[in-house]
Short mmCIF file of C-alpha atoms and ligand atoms in Angstrom, two decimals:
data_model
loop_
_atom_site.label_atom_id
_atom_site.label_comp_id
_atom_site.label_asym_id
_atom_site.label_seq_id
_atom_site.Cartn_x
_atom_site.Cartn_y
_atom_site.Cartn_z
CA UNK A 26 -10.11 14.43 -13.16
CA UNK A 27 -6.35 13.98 -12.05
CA UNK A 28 -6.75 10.20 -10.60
CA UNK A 29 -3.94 8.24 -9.03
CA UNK A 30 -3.53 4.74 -8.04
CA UNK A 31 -1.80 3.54 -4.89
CA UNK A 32 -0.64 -0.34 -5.81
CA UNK A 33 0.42 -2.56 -2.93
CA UNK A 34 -0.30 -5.82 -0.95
CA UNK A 35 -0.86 -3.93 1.78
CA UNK A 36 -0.96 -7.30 4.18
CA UNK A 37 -1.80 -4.90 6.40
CA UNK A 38 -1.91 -1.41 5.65
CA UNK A 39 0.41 0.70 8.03
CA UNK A 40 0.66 4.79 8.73
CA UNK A 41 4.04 4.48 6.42
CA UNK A 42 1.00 3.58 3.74
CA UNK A 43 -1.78 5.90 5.20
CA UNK A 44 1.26 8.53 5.18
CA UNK A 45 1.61 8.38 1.41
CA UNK A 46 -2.01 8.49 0.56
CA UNK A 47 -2.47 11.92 2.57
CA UNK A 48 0.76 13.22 0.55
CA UNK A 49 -0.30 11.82 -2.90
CA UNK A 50 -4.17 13.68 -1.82
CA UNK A 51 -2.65 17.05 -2.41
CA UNK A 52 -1.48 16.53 -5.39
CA UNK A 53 -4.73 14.34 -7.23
CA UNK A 54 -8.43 14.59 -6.98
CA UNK A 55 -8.91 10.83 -6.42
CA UNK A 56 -6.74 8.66 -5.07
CA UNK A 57 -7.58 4.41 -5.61
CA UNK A 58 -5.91 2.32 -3.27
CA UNK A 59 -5.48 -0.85 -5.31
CA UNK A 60 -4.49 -4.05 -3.49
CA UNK A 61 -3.08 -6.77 -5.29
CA UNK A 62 -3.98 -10.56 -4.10
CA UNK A 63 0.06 -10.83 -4.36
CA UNK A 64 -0.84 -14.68 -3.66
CA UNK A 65 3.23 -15.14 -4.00
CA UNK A 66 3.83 -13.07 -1.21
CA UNK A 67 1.45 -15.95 1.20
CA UNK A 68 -0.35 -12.91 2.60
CA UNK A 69 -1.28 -13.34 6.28
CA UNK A 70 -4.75 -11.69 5.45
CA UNK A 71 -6.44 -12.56 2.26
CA UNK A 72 -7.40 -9.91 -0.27
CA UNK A 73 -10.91 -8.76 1.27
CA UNK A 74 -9.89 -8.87 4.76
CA UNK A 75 -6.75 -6.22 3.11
CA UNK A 76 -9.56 -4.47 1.51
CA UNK A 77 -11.44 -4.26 4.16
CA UNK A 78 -8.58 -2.61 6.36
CA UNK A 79 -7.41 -0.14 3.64
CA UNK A 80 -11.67 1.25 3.94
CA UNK A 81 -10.78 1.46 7.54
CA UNK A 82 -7.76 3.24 8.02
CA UNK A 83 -9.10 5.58 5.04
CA UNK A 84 -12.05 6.13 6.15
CA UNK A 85 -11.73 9.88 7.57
CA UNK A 86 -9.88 10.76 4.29
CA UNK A 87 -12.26 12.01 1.00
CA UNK A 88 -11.54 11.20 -2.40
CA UNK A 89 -10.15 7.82 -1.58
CA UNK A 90 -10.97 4.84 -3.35
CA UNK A 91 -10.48 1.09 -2.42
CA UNK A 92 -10.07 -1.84 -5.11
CA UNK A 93 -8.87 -5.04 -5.54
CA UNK A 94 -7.54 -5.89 -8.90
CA UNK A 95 -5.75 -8.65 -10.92
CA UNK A 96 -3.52 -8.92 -13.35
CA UNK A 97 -1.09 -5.83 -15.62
CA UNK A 98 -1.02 -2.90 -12.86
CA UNK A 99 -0.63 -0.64 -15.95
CA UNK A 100 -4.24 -1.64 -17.36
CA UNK A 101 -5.91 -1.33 -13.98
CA UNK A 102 -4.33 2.23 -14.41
CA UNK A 103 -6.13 2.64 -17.81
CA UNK A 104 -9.45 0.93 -17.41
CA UNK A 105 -9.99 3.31 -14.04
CA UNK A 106 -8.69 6.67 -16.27
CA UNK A 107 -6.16 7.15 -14.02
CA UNK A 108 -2.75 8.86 -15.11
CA UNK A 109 -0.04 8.08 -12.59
CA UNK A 110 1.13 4.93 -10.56
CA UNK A 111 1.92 6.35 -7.26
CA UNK A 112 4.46 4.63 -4.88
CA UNK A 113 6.49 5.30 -1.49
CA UNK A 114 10.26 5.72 -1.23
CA UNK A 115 11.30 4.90 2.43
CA UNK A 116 15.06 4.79 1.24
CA UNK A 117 17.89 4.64 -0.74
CA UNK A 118 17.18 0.59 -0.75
CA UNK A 119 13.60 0.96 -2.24
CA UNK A 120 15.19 3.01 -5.36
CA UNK A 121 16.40 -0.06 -7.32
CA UNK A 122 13.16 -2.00 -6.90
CA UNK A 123 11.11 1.16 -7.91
CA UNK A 124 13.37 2.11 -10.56
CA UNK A 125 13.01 -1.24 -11.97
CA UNK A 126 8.82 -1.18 -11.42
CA UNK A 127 8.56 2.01 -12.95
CA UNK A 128 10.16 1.26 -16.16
CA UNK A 129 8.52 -1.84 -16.99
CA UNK A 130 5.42 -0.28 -16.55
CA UNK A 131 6.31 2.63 -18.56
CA UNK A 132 7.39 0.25 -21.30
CA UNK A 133 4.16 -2.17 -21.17
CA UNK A 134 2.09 1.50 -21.29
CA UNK A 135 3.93 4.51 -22.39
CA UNK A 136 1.06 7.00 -20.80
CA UNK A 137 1.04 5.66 -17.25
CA UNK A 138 3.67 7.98 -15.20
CA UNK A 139 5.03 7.02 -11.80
CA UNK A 140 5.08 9.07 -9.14
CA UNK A 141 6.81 8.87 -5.80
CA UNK A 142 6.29 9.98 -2.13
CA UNK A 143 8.84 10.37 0.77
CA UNK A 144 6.81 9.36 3.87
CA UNK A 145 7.21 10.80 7.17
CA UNK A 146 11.07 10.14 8.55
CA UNK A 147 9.49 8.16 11.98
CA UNK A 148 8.16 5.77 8.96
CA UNK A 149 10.73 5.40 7.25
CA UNK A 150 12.07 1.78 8.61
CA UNK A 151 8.36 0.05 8.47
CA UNK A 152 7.11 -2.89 6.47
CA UNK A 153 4.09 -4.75 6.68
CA UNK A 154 6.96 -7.88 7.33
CA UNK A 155 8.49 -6.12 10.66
CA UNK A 156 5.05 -5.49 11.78
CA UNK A 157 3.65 -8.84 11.67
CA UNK A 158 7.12 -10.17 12.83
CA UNK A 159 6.55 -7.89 16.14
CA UNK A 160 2.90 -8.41 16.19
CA UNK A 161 3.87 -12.19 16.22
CA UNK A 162 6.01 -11.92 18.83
CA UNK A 163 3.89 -9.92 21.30
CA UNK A 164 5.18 -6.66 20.50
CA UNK A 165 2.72 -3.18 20.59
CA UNK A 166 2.13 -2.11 16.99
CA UNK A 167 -0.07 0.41 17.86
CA UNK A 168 2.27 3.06 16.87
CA UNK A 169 2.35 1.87 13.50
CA UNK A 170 -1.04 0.44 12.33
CA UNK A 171 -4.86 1.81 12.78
CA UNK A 172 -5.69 0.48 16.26
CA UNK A 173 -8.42 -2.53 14.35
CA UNK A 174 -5.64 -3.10 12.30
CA UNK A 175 -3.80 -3.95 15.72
CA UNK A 176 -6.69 -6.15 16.98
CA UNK A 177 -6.76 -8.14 13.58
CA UNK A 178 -3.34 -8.52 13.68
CA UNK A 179 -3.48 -9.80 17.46
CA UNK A 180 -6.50 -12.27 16.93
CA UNK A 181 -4.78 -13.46 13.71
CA UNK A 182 -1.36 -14.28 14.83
CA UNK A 183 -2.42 -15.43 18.31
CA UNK A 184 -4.58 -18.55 16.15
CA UNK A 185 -1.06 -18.99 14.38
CA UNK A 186 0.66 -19.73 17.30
CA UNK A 187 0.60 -23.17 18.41
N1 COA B 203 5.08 2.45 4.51
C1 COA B 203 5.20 1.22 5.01
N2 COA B 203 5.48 0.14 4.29
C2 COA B 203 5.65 0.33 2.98
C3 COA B 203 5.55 1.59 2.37
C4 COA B 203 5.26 2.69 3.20
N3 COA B 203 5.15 3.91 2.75
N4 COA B 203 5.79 1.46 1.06
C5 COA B 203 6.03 0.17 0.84
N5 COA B 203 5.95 -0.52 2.00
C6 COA B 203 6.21 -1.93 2.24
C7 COA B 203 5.13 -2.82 1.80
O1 COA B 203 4.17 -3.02 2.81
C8 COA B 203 5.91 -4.07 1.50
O2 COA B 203 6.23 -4.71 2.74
P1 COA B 203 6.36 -6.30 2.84
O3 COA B 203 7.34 -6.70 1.77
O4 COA B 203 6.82 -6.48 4.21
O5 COA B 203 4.97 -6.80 2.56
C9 COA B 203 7.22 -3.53 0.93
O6 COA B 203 7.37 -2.28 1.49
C10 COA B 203 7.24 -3.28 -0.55
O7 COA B 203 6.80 -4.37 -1.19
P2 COA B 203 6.69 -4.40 -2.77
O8 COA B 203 6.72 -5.83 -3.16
O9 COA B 203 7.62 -3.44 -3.38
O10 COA B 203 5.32 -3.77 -3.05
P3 COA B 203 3.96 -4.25 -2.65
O11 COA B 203 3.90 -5.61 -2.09
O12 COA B 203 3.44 -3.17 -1.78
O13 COA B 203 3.20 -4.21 -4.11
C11 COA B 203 2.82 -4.39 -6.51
C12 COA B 203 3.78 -4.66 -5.32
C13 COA B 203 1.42 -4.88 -6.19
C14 COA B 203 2.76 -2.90 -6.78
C15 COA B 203 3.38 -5.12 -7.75
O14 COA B 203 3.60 -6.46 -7.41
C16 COA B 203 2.44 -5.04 -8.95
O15 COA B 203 2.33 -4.03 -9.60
N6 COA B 203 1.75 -6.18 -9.24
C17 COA B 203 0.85 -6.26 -10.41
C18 COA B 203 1.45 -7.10 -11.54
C19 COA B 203 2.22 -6.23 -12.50
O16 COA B 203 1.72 -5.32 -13.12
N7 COA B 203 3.53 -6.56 -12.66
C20 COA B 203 4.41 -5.84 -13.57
C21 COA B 203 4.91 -4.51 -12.99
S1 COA B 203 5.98 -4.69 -11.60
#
């Protein structure tokens, strides 16, 4: 089976992400969504809660799989059989950063490939940042984000502010 993993913080997951899992779906039999716990990031949701969301803004799309895991990306990749890293590039600005990603991991495991999808154009410009930072501020996401991701986001930032 042609599997592919989907690495990210996803803190929270956004259509730019849900985007690039439909793509990458054409192209493997099994996608896994793996979220990293990323603690250095200070992730507004914690790991299961970013779990949790992934499952739910998946949910109408097969052959998806949702996992937390810790540690080397590249043996996550191995230990689930997989044969490709996927990732998104938004822009020009991502390459560097991906370029850089994708030959580390190629020289910690020569077998693991990387693989890269080109999201929608209206997606382009998101982050998970932007959307908390307009979330935060009282801004509609709902554009953006699966509408309980928009509710989460709501509750969570409205018990932020003081
Ligand atoms: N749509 C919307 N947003 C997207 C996107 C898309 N298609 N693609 C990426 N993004 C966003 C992310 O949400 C994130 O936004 P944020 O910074 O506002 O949170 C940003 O673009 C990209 O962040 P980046 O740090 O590149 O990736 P990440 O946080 O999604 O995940 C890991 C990074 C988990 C893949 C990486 O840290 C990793 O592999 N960790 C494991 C340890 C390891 O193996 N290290 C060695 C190899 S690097």
């Amino acid at each position: 089976m042609n599997i592919g993993v989907y690495p990210g913080t996803f803190d929270p997951i956004t259509h730019g992400h849900t985007d690039i899992i439909t793509r990458s779906l054409r192209v493997f039999d099994k996608v896994i969504v793996a979220v990293a716990p990323n603690p250095g990031k200070s992730p507004l949701f914690d790991v299961a809660e970013r779990v949790e969301m992934v499952k739910l803004a998946t949910k109408d799309l097969a052959r998806v799989e949702v996992e937390t895991f810790e540690g080397l990306l590249v043996h996550f990749v191995r230990q689930r059989g997989a044969r490709a890293v996927i990732r998104g590039l938004r822009a020009i600005s991502d390459f560097e950063h991906e370029f850089q990603m994708a030959l580390i991991n190629r020289k910690l495991d020569q077998t693991v490939e990387s693989v890269f999808f080109m999201p929608r154009e209206e997606y382009s410009y998101l982050t998970s940042s932007i959307i908390k930072e307009v979330a935060g501020l009282g801004g509609t996401v709902k554009d953006f984000v699966h509408p309980e991701v928009a509710k989460r986001l709501r509750q969570r930032l409205r018990r932020h502010t003081p």
